[in-house]
Amino acid sequence: MKRIAIDMDEVMADYFTSNLQLFNSHFNKSLTKEDLQGKRITDIYPELAAELHEITNQAGFFRNLEVIKGARETILELSKHFEIMIATAAKDVPNSLHAKYEWLKEHFDFLDEQYFLFCGDKSVVQADYLIDDNISQLNSFTNQGILFTSHHNIYVDWNIRCNNWLEVKNYFMKELAMA
Amino acid sequence: MKRIAIDMDEVMADYFTSNLQLFNSHFNKSLTKEDLQGKRITDIYPELAAELHEITNQAGFFRNLEVIKGARETILELSKHFEIMIATAAKDVPNSLHAKYEWLKEHFDFLDEQYFLFCGDKSVVQADYLIDDNISQLNSFTNQGILFTSHHNIYVDWNIRCNNWLEVKNYFMKELAMA
């Protein structure tokens, strides 16, 4: 059975919406999602990066993120045909490790926690596929990377891109059909 | 550069001594290290396994473990010739994730946290070598496993065994010489 590794933030968990809300309320700004096409908040306000990191690197922040639409249903379906592994970069947010674990246990209770992986660089991940929104992680990974669309990566070039979980499902159903 | 993955408990961190002390004081017993050659505490007292797990699955327990003799010096030396990755099974002790991270930052400050990996099953680990005291993890791992001696594994068969960190150093110096 082939193995799919899946990133959490911006792929399974809607980090962007919560991060933007927190940023606007904490700094009294009014950035919109449209302002952030192809950019990160810290590209626009680099001088606020350290303080923003401090307020988001909290267990409560990660524990309460929304699930991205379609993630649960598609991953449940894929888990019948593939080994599913969660590969999340937690090295910048060590306070979030336990919160991320609890979030997975709540929203993806059907997954096997043997395959929850908290790491930094994803070159260490042994899997056939990696679904990630971060181009540098896809570059580190040694097998087939799949770019999951997020606001910050819309202008990034990558050979396989999925814009949503329905596209992920279709991609893997084709892979199965060709196997 | 080849990559060595290293387990934490019973390889870098002296889990055994602290666990035995805690067990004896909590349950008013007097087990010795000699009683535990080839066994785990829970082989002798299976009825106490759940309660023992509850008292050790605490951040403070992992945060305060001693470093196993020679680990720091040897890993520092190996880090000049190999990429070092920490691969620790944390799925049974989710409360310990952050404590393990802090322990590594304190005692192995020269390591790159990009390569700290908190996982369950070590089949997910992409590395050339894995040093581990757990035979089932060495069986899961896909490249060269090295059994690090701990009280519970002294009767286990494995093709490469190191009894201490000096033997680990010698093993890898030979590997380098043959490369």
Tab-separated table of C-alpha atoms in Angstrom, chain A residues 66-165:
chain	number	residue	atom	x	y	z
A	66	GLU	CA	-11.158	25.066	11.504
A	67	VAL	CA	-10.833	22.004	9.293
A	68	ILE	CA	-10.368	22.919	5.613
A	69	LYS	CA	-13.417	22.032	3.540
A	70	GLY	CA	-13.410	18.481	2.229
A	71	ALA	CA	-10.266	17.407	4.105
A	72	ARG	CA	-11.961	14.986	6.478
A	73	GLU	CA	-14.141	13.300	3.840
A	74	THR	CA	-11.365	12.956	1.270
A	75	ILE	CA	-8.750	11.708	3.723
A	76	LEU	CA	-11.245	9.171	5.074
A	77	GLU	CA	-11.835	7.936	1.528
A	78	LEU	CA	-8.111	7.880	0.691
A	79	SER	CA	-7.360	5.945	3.892
A	80	LYS	CA	-9.130	2.941	2.360
A	81	HIS	CA	-6.569	2.755	-0.443
A	82	PHE	CA	-3.416	4.410	0.941
A	83	GLU	CA	-1.487	4.544	4.212
A	84	ILE	CA	-2.079	8.063	5.533
A	85	MET	CA	0.623	9.844	7.454
A	86	ILE	CA	0.465	13.357	8.906
A	87	ALA	CA	3.692	15.318	8.522
A	88	THR	CA	3.595	18.690	10.176
A	89	ALA	CA	6.435	21.130	10.645
A	90	ALA	CA	6.382	22.069	14.288
A	91	LYS	CA	9.906	23.261	14.867
A	92	ASP	CA	8.945	26.935	14.731
A	93	VAL	CA	6.019	26.438	17.067
A	94	PRO	CA	7.103	23.963	19.759
A	95	ASN	CA	4.290	25.131	22.044
A	96	SER	CA	1.829	23.772	19.513
A	97	LEU	CA	2.965	20.131	19.481
A	98	HIS	CA	0.442	18.786	21.945
A	99	ALA	CA	-2.352	21.008	20.618
A	100	LYS	CA	-1.772	19.702	17.096
A	101	TYR	CA	-1.901	16.137	18.376
A	102	GLU	CA	-5.230	16.815	20.149
A	103	TRP	CA	-6.629	18.577	17.084
A	104	LEU	CA	-5.875	15.514	14.939
A	105	LYS	CA	-7.431	13.173	17.509
A	106	GLU	CA	-10.591	15.296	17.524
A	107	HIS	CA	-11.130	15.963	13.820
A	108	PHE	CA	-9.450	12.918	12.262
A	109	ASP	CA	-10.246	10.250	14.822
A	110	PHE	CA	-10.023	7.515	12.162
A	111	LEU	CA	-6.292	8.110	11.594
A	112	ASP	CA	-3.603	5.969	13.209
A	113	GLU	CA	-1.484	8.085	15.559
A	114	GLN	CA	1.466	5.772	14.835
A	115	TYR	CA	1.691	7.848	11.651
A	116	PHE	CA	1.579	11.337	13.155
A	117	LEU	CA	4.921	12.975	12.498
A	118	PHE	CA	6.088	16.280	13.961
A	119	CYS	CA	9.184	17.400	12.153
A	120	GLY	CA	11.079	20.312	10.670
A	121	ASP	CA	12.542	19.677	7.264
A	122	LYS	CA	10.489	17.127	5.308
A	123	SER	CA	13.480	15.422	3.693
A	124	VAL	CA	13.162	13.111	6.711
A	125	VAL	CA	9.709	11.907	5.617
A	126	GLN	CA	9.521	8.406	4.142
A	127	ALA	CA	6.406	8.365	1.958
A	128	ASP	CA	5.412	8.061	-1.701
A	129	TYR	CA	3.574	11.395	-1.847
A	130	LEU	CA	3.577	14.623	0.153
A	131	ILE	CA	0.674	17.099	0.009
A	132	ASP	CA	1.955	20.466	1.208
A	133	ASP	CA	1.390	24.195	0.614
A	134	ASN	CA	5.037	25.044	1.169
A	135	ILE	CA	7.250	24.900	-1.905
A	136	SER	CA	10.459	24.583	0.106
A	137	GLN	CA	9.119	21.450	1.804
A	138	LEU	CA	8.125	19.977	-1.560
A	139	ASN	CA	11.642	20.668	-2.767
A	140	SER	CA	13.127	18.873	0.269
A	141	PHE	CA	10.869	15.844	-0.056
A	142	THR	CA	12.384	13.000	-2.065
A	143	ASN	CA	9.278	11.517	-3.746
A	144	GLN	CA	6.204	13.006	-5.515
A	145	GLY	CA	5.178	16.329	-4.039
A	146	ILE	CA	1.707	17.807	-4.560
A	147	LEU	CA	1.277	21.539	-4.084
A	148	PHE	CA	-1.934	22.351	-2.209
A	149	THR	CA	-3.119	25.820	-3.129
A	150	SER	CA	-2.945	28.485	-0.452
A	151	HIS	CA	-3.086	32.265	-0.861
A	152	HIS	CA	0.700	32.619	-0.563
A	153	ASN	CA	1.605	30.052	-3.256
A	154	ILE	CA	-0.749	30.980	-6.115
A	155	TYR	CA	2.097	32.210	-8.326
A	156	VAL	CA	4.425	29.295	-7.528
A	157	ASP	CA	5.280	26.801	-10.272
A	158	TRP	CA	5.015	23.086	-9.443
A	159	ASN	CA	4.207	20.137	-11.661
A	160	ILE	CA	1.234	18.882	-9.633
A	161	ARG	CA	-1.115	21.355	-7.979
A	162	CYS	CA	-4.453	20.678	-6.289
A	163	ASN	CA	-6.684	23.663	-5.571
A	164	ASN	CA	-8.929	21.862	-3.096
A	165	TRP	CA	-9.641	18.444	-1.589
